[in-house]
Coordinates of C-alpha atoms in Angstrom, one line a residue:
X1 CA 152.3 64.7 102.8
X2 CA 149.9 67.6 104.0
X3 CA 146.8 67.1 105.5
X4 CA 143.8 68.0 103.1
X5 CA 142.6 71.7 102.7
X6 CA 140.7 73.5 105.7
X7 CA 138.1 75.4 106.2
X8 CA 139.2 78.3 108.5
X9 CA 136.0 80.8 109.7
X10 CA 136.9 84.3 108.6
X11 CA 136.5 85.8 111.8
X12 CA 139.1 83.8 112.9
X13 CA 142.1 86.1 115.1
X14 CA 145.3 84.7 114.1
X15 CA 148.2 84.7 116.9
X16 CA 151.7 84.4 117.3
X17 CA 151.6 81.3 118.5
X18 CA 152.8 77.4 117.8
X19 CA 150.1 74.7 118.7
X20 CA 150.1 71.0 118.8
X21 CA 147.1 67.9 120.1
X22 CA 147.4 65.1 122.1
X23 CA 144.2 62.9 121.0
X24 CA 141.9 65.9 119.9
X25 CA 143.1 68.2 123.1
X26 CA 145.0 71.1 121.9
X27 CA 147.8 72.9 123.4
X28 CA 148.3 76.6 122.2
X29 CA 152.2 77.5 122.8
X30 CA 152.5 81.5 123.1
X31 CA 155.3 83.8 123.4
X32 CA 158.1 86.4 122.0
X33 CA 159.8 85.2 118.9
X34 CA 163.0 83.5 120.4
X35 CA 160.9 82.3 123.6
X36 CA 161.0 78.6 122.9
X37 CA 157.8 77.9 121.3
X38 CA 158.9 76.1 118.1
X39 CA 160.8 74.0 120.8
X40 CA 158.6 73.1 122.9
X41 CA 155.8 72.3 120.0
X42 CA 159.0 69.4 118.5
X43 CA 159.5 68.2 122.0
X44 CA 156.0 67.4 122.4
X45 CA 155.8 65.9 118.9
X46 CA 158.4 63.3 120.0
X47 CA 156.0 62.6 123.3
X48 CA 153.4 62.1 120.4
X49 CA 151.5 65.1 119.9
X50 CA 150.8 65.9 116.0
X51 CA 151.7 69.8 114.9
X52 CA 148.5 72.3 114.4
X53 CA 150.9 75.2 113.4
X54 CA 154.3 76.7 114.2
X55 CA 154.8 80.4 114.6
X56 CA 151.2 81.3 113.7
X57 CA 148.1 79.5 114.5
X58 CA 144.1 80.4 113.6
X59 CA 141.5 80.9 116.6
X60 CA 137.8 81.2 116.2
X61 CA 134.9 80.5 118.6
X62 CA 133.0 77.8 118.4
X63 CA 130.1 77.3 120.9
X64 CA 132.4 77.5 124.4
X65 CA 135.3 76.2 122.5
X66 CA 138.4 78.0 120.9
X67 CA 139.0 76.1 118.3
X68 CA 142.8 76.1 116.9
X69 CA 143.8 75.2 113.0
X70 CA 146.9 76.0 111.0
X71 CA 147.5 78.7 108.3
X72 CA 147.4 76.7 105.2
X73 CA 150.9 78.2 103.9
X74 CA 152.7 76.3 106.7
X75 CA 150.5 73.8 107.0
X76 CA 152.7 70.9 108.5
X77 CA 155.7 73.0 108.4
X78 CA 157.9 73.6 111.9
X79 CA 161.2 75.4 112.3
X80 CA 164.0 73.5 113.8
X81 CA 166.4 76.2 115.1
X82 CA 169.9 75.4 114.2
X83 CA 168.1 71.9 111.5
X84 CA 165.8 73.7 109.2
X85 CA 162.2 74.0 108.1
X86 CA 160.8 70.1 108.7
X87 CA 157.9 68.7 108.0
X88 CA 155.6 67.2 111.1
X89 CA 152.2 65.3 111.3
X90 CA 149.0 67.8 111.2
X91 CA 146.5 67.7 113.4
X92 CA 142.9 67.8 112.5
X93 CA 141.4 71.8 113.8
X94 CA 140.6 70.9 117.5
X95 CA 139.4 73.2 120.5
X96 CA 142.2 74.3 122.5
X97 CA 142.7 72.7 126.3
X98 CA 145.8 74.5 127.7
X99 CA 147.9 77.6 126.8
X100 CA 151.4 77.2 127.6
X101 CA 152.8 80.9 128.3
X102 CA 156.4 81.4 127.0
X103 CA 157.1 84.7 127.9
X104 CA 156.1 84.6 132.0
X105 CA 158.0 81.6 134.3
X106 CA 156.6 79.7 136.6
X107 CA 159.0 80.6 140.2
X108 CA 156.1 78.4 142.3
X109 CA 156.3 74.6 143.1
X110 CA 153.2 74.4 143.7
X111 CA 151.3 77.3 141.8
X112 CA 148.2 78.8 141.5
X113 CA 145.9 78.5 138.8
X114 CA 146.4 81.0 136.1
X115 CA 143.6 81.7 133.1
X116 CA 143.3 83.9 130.4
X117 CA 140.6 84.7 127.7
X118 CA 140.6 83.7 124.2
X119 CA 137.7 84.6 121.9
X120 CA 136.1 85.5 125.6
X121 CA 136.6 82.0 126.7
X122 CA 138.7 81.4 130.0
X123 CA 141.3 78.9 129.7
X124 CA 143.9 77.6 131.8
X125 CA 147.6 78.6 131.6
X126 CA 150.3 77.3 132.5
X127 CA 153.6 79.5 132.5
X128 CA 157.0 78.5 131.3
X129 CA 159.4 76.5 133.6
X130 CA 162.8 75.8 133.0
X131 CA 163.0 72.2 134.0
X132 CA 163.3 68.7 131.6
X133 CA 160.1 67.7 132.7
X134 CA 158.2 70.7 131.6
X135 CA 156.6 69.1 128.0
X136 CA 156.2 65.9 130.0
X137 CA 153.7 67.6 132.8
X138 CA 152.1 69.6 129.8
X139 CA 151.3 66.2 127.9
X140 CA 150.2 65.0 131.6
X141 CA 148.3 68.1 131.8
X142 CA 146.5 67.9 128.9
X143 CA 145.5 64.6 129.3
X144 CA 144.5 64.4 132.5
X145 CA 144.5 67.8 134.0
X146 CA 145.5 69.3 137.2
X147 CA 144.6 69.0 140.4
X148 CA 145.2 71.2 143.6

């Protein structure tokens, strides 16, 4: 049911963090525990993205890339609050496109840009917003991207 072994570099930082991919674009969900990352990472599964990890993912550079891959103990493995512990299709390691930020909201219609570093690479962030459409405008996001 798992996706095969991987090869993680042992450099690689591991966060607290859920991450899923939309056709090889990943999306690294951060935040507190409780902060709605594991739910975020099953809606987007039901939009279509596959599961790199829940709760913890592995980051390493890779040329100007961060590249994202799952701790093989819960490899394919995401906690459904309130369901149980369910098994999700794995993504293949992929560089990460977008951070989704839990723990700050967005208050902004129309906000800024936001960034921040990861293995000293800038990437874009998008903060948390309390609204139906958020995982839909994420997906959007990450395959597309964003305009001003």
């Amino acid at each position: 049911m798992h996706a095969r072994r991987r090869t993680i570099p042992r450099d690689a930082i591991t966060l607290h963090a859920s991450c899923v991919a939309l056709d090889g674009r990943a999306l690294l969900i951060r935040g507190e525990a409780g902060s709605g990352k594991s739910s975020l990472a099953l809606q987007m599964i039901a939009l279509g993205a596959q599961l790199i990890a829940d709760d913890r993912t592995c980051l390493w550079r890779a040329d100007t890339r961060v590249m994202a891959a799952g701790p093989e103990a819960i490899l394919g493995r995401i906690e459904a609050r309130g369901v149980g512990i369910l098994d999700a299709p794995v993504a293949s390691p992929c560089a990460v496109a977008l951070i989704a930020d839990m723990d700050h909201g967005e208050t902004d219609r129309l906000p800024p840009f936001h960034t921040d570093h990861i293995c000293g690479i800038a990437l874009p962030v998008a903060r948390k917003v309390d609204a139906a459409h958020f995982p839909a405008a994420l997906k959007l996001y990450l395959m597309q991207g964003r305009t001003e």
